[in-house]
PDB file of C-alpha atoms and ligand atoms in Angstrom:
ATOM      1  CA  UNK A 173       0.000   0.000   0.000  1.00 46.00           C
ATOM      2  CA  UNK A 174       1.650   3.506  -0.852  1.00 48.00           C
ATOM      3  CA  UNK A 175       2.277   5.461   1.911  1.00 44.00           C
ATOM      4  CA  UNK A 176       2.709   2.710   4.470  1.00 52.00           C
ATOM      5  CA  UNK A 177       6.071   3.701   5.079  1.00 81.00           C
ATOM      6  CA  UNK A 178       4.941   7.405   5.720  1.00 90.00           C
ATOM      7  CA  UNK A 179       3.893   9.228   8.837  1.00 94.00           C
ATOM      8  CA  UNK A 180       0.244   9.858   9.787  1.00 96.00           C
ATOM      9  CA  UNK A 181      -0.247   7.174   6.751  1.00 96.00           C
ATOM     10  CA  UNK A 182      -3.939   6.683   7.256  1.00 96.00           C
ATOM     11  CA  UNK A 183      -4.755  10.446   7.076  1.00 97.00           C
ATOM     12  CA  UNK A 184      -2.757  10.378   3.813  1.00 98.00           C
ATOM     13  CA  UNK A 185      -5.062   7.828   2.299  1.00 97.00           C
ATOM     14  CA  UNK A 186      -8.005   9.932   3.712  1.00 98.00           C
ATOM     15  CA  UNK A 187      -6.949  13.148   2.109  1.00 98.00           C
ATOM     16  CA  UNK A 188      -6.497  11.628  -1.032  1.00 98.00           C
ATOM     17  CA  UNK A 189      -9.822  10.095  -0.752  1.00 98.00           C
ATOM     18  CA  UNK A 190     -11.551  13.246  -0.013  1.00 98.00           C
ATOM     19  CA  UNK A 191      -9.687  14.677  -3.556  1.00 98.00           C
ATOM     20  CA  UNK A 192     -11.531  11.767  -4.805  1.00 98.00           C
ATOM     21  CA  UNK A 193     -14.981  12.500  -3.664  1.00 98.00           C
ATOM     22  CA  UNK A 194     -14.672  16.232  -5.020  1.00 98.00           C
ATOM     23  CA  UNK A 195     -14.048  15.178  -8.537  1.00 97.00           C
ATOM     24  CA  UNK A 196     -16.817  12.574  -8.404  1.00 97.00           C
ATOM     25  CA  UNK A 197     -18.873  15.393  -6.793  1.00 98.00           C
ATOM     26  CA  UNK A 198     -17.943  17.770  -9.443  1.00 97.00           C
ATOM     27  CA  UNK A 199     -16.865  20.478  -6.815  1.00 98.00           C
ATOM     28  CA  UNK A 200     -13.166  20.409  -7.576  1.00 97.00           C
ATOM     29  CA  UNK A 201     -12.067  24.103  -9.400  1.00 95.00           C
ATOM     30  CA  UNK A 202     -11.836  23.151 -13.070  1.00 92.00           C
ATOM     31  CA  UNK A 203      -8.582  24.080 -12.947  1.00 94.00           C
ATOM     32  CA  UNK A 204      -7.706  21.339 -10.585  1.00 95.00           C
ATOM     33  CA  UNK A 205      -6.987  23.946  -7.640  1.00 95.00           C
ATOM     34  CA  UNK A 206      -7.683  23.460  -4.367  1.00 97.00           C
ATOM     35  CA  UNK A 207      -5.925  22.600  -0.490  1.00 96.00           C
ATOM     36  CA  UNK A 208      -6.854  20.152   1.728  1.00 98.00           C
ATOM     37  CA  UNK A 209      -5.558  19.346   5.251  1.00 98.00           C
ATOM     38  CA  UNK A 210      -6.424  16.421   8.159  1.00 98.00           C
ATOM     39  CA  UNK A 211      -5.457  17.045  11.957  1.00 98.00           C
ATOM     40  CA  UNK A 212      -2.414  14.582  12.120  1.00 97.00           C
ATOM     41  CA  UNK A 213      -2.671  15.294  16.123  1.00 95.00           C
ATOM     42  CA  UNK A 214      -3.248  17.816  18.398  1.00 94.00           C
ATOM     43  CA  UNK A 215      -0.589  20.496  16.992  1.00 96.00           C
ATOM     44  CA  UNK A 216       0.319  18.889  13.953  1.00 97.00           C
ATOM     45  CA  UNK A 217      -1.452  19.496  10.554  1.00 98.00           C
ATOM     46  CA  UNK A 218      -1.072  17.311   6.883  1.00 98.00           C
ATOM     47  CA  UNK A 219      -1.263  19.704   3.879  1.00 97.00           C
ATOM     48  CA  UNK A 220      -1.133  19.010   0.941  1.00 97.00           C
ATOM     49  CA  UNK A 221       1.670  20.321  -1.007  1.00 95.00           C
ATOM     50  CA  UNK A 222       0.978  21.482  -4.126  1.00 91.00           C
ATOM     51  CA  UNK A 223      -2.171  23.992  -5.283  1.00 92.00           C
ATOM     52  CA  UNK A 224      -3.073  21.648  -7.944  1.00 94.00           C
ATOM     53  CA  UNK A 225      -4.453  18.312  -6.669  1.00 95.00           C
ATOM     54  CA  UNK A 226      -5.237  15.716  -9.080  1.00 95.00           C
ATOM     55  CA  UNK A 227      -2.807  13.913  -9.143  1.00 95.00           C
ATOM     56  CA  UNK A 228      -2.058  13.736  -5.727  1.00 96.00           C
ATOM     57  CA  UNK A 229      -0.438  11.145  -3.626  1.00 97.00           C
ATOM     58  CA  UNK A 230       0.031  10.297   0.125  1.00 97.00           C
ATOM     59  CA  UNK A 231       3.619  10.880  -0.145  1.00 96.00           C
ATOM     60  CA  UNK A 232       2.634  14.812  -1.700  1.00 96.00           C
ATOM     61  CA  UNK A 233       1.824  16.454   1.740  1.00 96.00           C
ATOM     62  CA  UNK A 234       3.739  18.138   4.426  1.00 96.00           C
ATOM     63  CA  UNK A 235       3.859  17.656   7.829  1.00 97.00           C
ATOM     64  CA  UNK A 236       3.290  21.292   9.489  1.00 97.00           C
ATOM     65  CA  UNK A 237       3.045  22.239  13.267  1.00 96.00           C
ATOM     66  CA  UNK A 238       0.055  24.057  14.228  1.00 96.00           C
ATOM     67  CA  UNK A 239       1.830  27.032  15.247  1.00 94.00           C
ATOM     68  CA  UNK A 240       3.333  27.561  11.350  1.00 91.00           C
ATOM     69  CA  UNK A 241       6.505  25.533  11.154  1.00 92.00           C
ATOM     70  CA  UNK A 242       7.134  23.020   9.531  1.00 91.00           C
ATOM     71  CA  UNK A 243       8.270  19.305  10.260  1.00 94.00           C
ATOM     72  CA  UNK A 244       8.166  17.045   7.619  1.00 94.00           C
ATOM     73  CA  UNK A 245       7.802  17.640   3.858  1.00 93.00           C
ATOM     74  CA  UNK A 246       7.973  20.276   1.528  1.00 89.00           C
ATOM     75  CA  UNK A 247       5.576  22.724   0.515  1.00 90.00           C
ATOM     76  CA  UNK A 248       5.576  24.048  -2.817  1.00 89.00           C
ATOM     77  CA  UNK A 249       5.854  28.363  -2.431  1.00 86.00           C
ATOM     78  CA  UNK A 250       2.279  28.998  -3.015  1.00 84.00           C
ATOM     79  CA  UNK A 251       1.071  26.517  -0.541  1.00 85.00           C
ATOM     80  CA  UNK A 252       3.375  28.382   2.006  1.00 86.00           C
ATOM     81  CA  UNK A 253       1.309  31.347   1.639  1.00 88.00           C
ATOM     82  CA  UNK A 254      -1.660  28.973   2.627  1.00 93.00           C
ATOM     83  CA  UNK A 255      -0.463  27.681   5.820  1.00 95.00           C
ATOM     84  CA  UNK A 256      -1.899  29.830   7.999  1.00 95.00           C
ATOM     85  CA  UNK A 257      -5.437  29.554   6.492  1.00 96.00           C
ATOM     86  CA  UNK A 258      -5.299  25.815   7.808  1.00 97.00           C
ATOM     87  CA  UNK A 259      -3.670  26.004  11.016  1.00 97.00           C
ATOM     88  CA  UNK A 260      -5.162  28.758  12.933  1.00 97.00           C
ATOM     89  CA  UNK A 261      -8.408  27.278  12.312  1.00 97.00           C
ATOM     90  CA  UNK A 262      -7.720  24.193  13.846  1.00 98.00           C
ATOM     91  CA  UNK A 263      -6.729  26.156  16.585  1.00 97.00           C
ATOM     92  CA  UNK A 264     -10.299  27.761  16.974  1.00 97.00           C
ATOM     93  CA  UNK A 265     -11.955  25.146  16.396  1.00 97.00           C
ATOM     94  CA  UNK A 266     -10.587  21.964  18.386  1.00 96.00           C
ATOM     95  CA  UNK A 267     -12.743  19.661  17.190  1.00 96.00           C
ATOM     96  CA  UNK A 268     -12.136  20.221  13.145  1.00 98.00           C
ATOM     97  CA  UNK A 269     -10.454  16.850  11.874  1.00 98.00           C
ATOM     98  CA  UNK A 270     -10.374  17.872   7.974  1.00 98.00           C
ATOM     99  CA  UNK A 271     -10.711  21.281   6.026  1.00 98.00           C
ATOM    100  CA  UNK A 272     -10.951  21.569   1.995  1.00 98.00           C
ATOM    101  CA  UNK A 273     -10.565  24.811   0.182  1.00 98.00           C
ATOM    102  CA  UNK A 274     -11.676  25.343  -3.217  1.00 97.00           C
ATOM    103  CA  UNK A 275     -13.404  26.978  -6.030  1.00 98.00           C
ATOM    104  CA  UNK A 276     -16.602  24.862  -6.221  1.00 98.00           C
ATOM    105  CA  UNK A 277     -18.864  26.178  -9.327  1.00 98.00           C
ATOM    106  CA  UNK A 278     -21.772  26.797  -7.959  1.00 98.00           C
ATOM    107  CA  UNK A 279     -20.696  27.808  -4.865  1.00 98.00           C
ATOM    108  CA  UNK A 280     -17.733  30.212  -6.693  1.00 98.00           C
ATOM    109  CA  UNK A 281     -20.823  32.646  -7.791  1.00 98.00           C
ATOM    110  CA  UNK A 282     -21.731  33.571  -4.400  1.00 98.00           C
ATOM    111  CA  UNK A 283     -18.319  34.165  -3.599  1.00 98.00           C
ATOM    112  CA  UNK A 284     -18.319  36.369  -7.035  1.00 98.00           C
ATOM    113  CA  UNK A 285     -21.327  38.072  -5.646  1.00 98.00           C
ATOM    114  CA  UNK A 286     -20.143  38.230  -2.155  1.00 98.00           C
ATOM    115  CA  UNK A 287     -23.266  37.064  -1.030  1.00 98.00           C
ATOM    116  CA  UNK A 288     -24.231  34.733   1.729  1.00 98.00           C
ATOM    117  CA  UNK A 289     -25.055  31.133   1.046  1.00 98.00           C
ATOM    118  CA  UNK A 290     -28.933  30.468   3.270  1.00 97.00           C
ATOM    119  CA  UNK A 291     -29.000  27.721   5.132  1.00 95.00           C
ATOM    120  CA  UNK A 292     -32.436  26.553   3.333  1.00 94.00           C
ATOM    121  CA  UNK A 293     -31.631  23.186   1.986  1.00 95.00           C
ATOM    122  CA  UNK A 294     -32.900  20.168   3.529  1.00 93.00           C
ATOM    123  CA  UNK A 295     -29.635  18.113   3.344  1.00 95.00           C
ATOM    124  CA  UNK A 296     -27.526  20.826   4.902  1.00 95.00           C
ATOM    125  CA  UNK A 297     -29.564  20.803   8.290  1.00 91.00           C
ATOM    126  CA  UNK A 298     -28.854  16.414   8.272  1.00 90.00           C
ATOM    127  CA  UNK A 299     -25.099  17.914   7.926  1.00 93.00           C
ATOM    128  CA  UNK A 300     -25.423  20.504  10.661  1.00 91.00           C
ATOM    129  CA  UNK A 301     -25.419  23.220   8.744  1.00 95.00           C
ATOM    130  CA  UNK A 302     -28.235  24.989   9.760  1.00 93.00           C
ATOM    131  CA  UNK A 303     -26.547  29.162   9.698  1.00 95.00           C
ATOM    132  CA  UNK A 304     -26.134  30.908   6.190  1.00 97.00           C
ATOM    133  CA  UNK A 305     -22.629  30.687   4.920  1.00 98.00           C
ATOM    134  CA  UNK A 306     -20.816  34.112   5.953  1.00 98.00           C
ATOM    135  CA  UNK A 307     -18.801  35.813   2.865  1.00 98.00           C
ATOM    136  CA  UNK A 308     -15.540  37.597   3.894  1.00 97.00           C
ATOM    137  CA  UNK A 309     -14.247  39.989   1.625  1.00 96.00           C
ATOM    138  CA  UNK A 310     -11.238  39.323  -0.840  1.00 96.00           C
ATOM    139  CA  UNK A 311      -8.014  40.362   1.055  1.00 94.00           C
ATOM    140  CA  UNK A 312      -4.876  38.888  -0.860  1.00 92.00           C
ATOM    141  CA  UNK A 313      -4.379  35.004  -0.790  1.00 88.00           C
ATOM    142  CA  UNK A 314      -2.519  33.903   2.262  1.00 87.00           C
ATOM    143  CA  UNK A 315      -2.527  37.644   3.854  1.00 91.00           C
ATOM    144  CA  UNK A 316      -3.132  38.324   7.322  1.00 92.00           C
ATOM    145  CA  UNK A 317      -6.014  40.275   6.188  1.00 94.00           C
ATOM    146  CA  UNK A 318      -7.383  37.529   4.222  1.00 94.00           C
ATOM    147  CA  UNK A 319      -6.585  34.562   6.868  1.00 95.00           C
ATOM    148  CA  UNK A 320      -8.201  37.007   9.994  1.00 96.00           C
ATOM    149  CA  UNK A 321     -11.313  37.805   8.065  1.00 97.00           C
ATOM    150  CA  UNK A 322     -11.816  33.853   7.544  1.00 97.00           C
ATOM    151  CA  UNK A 323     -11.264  32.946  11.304  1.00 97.00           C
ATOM    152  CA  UNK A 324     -13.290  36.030  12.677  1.00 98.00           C
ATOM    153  CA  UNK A 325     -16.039  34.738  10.658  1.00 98.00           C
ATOM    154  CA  UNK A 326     -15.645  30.846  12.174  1.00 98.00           C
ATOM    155  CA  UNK A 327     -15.336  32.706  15.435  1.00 97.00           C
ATOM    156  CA  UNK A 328     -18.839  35.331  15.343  1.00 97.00           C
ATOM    157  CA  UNK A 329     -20.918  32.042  13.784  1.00 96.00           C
ATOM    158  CA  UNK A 330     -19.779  29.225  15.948  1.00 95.00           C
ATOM    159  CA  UNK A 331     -22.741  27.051  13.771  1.00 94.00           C
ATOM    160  CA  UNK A 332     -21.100  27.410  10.883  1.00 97.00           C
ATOM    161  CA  UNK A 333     -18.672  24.734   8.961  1.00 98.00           C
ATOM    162  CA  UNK A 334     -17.916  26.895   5.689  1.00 98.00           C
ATOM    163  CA  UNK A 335     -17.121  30.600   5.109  1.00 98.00           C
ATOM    164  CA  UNK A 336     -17.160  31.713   1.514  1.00 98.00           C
ATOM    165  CA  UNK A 337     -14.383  33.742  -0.146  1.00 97.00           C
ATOM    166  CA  UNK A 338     -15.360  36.873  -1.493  1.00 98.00           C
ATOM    167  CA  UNK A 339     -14.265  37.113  -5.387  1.00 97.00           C
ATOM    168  CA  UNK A 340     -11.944  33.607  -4.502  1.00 96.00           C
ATOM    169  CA  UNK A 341     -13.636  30.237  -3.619  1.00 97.00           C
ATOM    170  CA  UNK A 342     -14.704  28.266  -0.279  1.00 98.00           C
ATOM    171  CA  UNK A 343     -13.296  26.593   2.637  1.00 98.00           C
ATOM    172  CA  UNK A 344     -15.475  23.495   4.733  1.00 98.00           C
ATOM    173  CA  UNK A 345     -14.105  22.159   7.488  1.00 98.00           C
ATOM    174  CA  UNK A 346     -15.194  18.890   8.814  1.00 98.00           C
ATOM    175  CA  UNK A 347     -14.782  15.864  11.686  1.00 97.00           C
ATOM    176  CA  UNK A 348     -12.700  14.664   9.084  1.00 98.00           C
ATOM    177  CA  UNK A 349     -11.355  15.259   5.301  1.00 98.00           C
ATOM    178  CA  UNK A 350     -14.069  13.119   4.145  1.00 98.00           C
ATOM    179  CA  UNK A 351     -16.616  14.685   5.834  1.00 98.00           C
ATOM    180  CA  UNK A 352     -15.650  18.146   4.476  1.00 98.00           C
ATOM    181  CA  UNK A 353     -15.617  17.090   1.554  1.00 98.00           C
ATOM    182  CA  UNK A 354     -19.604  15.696   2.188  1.00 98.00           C
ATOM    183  CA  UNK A 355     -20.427  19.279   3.569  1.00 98.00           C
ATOM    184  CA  UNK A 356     -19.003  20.513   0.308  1.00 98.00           C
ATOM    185  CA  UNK A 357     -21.238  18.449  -2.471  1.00 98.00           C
ATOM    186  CA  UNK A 358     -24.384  18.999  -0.819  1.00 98.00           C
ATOM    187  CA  UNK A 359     -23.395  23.249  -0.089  1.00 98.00           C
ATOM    188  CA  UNK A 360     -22.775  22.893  -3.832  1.00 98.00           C
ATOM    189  CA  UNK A 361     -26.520  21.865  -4.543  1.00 98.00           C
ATOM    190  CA  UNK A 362     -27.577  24.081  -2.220  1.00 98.00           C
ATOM    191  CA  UNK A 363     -26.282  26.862  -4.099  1.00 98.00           C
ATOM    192  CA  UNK A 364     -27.107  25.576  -7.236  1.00 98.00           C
ATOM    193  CA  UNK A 365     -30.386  24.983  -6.114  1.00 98.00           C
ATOM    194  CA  UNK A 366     -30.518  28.935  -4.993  1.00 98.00           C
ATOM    195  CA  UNK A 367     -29.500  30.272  -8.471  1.00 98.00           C
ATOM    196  CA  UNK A 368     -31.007  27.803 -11.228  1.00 98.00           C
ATOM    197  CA  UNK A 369     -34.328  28.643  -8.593  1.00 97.00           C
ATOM    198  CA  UNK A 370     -34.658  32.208  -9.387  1.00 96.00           C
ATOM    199  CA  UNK A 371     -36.184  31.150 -12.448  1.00 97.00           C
ATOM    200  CA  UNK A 372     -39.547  30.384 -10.975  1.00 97.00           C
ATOM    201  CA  UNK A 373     -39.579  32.522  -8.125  1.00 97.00           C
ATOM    202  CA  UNK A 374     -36.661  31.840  -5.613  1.00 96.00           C
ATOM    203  CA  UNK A 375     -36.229  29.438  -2.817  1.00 96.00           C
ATOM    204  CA  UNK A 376     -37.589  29.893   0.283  1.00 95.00           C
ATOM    205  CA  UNK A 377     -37.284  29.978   3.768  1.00 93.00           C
ATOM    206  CA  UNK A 378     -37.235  27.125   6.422  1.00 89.00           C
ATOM    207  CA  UNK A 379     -39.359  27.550   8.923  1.00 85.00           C
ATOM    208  CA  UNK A 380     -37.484  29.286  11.912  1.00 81.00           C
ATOM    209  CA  UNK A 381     -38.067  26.247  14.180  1.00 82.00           C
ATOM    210  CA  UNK A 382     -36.619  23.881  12.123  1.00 77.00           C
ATOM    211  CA  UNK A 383     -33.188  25.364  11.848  1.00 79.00           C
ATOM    212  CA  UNK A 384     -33.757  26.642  15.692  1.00 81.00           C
ATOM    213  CA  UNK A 385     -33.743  22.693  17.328  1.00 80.00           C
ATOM    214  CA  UNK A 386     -30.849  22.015  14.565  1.00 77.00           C
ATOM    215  CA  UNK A 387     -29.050  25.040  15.679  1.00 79.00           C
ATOM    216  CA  UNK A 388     -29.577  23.811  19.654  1.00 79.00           C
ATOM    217  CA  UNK A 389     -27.970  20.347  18.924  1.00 77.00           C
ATOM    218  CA  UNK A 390     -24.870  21.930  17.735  1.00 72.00           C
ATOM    219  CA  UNK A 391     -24.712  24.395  20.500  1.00 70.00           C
ATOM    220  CA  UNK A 392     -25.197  21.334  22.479  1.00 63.00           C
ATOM    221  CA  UNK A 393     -22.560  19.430  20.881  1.00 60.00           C
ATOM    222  CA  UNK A 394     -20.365  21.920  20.796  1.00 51.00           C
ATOM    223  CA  UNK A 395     -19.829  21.020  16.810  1.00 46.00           C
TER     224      UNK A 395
HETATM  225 ZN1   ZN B1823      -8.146  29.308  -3.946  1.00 64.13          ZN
END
């Protein structure tokens, strides 16, 4: 099996699973772009290396310390930049196992628009989503400006497990790689959904209550 002989070898074959599930999902950037990282422990991060991700192995991530350095691996130069996009959110949020950043279709026009994503669809309350998606405005890529926008956001909505990119993509963070990469496919339909429904009159609301006892579990939970 490849990457036996590596560190943190089942989180390997996880990320590269999850790379997997956004092709088949169709929520992979055409381009191929996109970063994806799994909680190797509790200050040490797996990223993977290189911006472009389809061909990626287990042996093509890095081994990176929570607090920015790194241990193991090298990162190509424009996946330095992205470093601390990954790690100080698994420092806010402790129990984040997985977190995906890409340029998702769909999900890329609201980030055009910088508009909010509503928390409307069915399948995203079974996922826990149950908040609209917050938009942060563009800031440059990798910027403190850009990386402090996407944490304040995490931080002022506690209930929610994706902030959109203004005029630049999406990041999901999950339990896992895997299941960020879930959250992302069905926030995908959700915002396809929005858009191709503005043709007969727009989507509409949940009622309140519903996303109220969904929003108490994860208060609850803690998730
Ligand atoms: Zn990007």
């Amino acid at each position: 099996m490849s990457g036996s002989t590596l560190s943190y070898g089942a989180e390997r074959q996880e990320v590269v699973a999850a790379i997997r599930r956004l092709e088949e999902t169709s929520v992979l950037s055409r381009s191929g772009h996109a970063n994806l990282s799994a909680r190797a422990s509790d200050d040490r991060m797996l990223l993977t290396t290189s911006g472009m991700v389809r061909d990626v192995t287990p042996s093509d991530m890095a081994v990176v310390g929570l607090d920015g350095t790194a241990i193991e691996g090298m990162l190509d130069p424009t996946n330095q930049e992205i470093v601390e996009m990954h790690s100080r959110v698994y420092r806010l949020r402790p129990e984040v196992g997985g977190i995906v950043h890409t340029h998702a279709p769909w999900l890329l026009s609201f980030a055009m628009a910088n508009q909010v994503l509503p928390a409307r669809y069915e399948a995203l309350l079974r996922f826990g989503q149950a908040v609209d998606v917050p938009v942060v405005p563009w800031a440059p890529r990798g910027s403190d400006a850009s990386v402090s926008g996407i944490v304040d956001a995490f931080r002022q909505e506690p209930g929610t497990k994706a902030v959109l990119l203004g005029n630049h993509g999406v990041l999901v963070v999950g339990e896992s790689p895997l299941a960020a990469a879930a959250l992302l496919a069905v926030l995908e339909e959700a915002a396809e959904a929005e858009l191709t429904g503005r043709a007969i009159g727009g989507a509409k609301d949940l009622p309140l209550d519903a996303l109220g006892s969904i929003r108490q579990a994860m208060a609850v939970h803690g998730a």
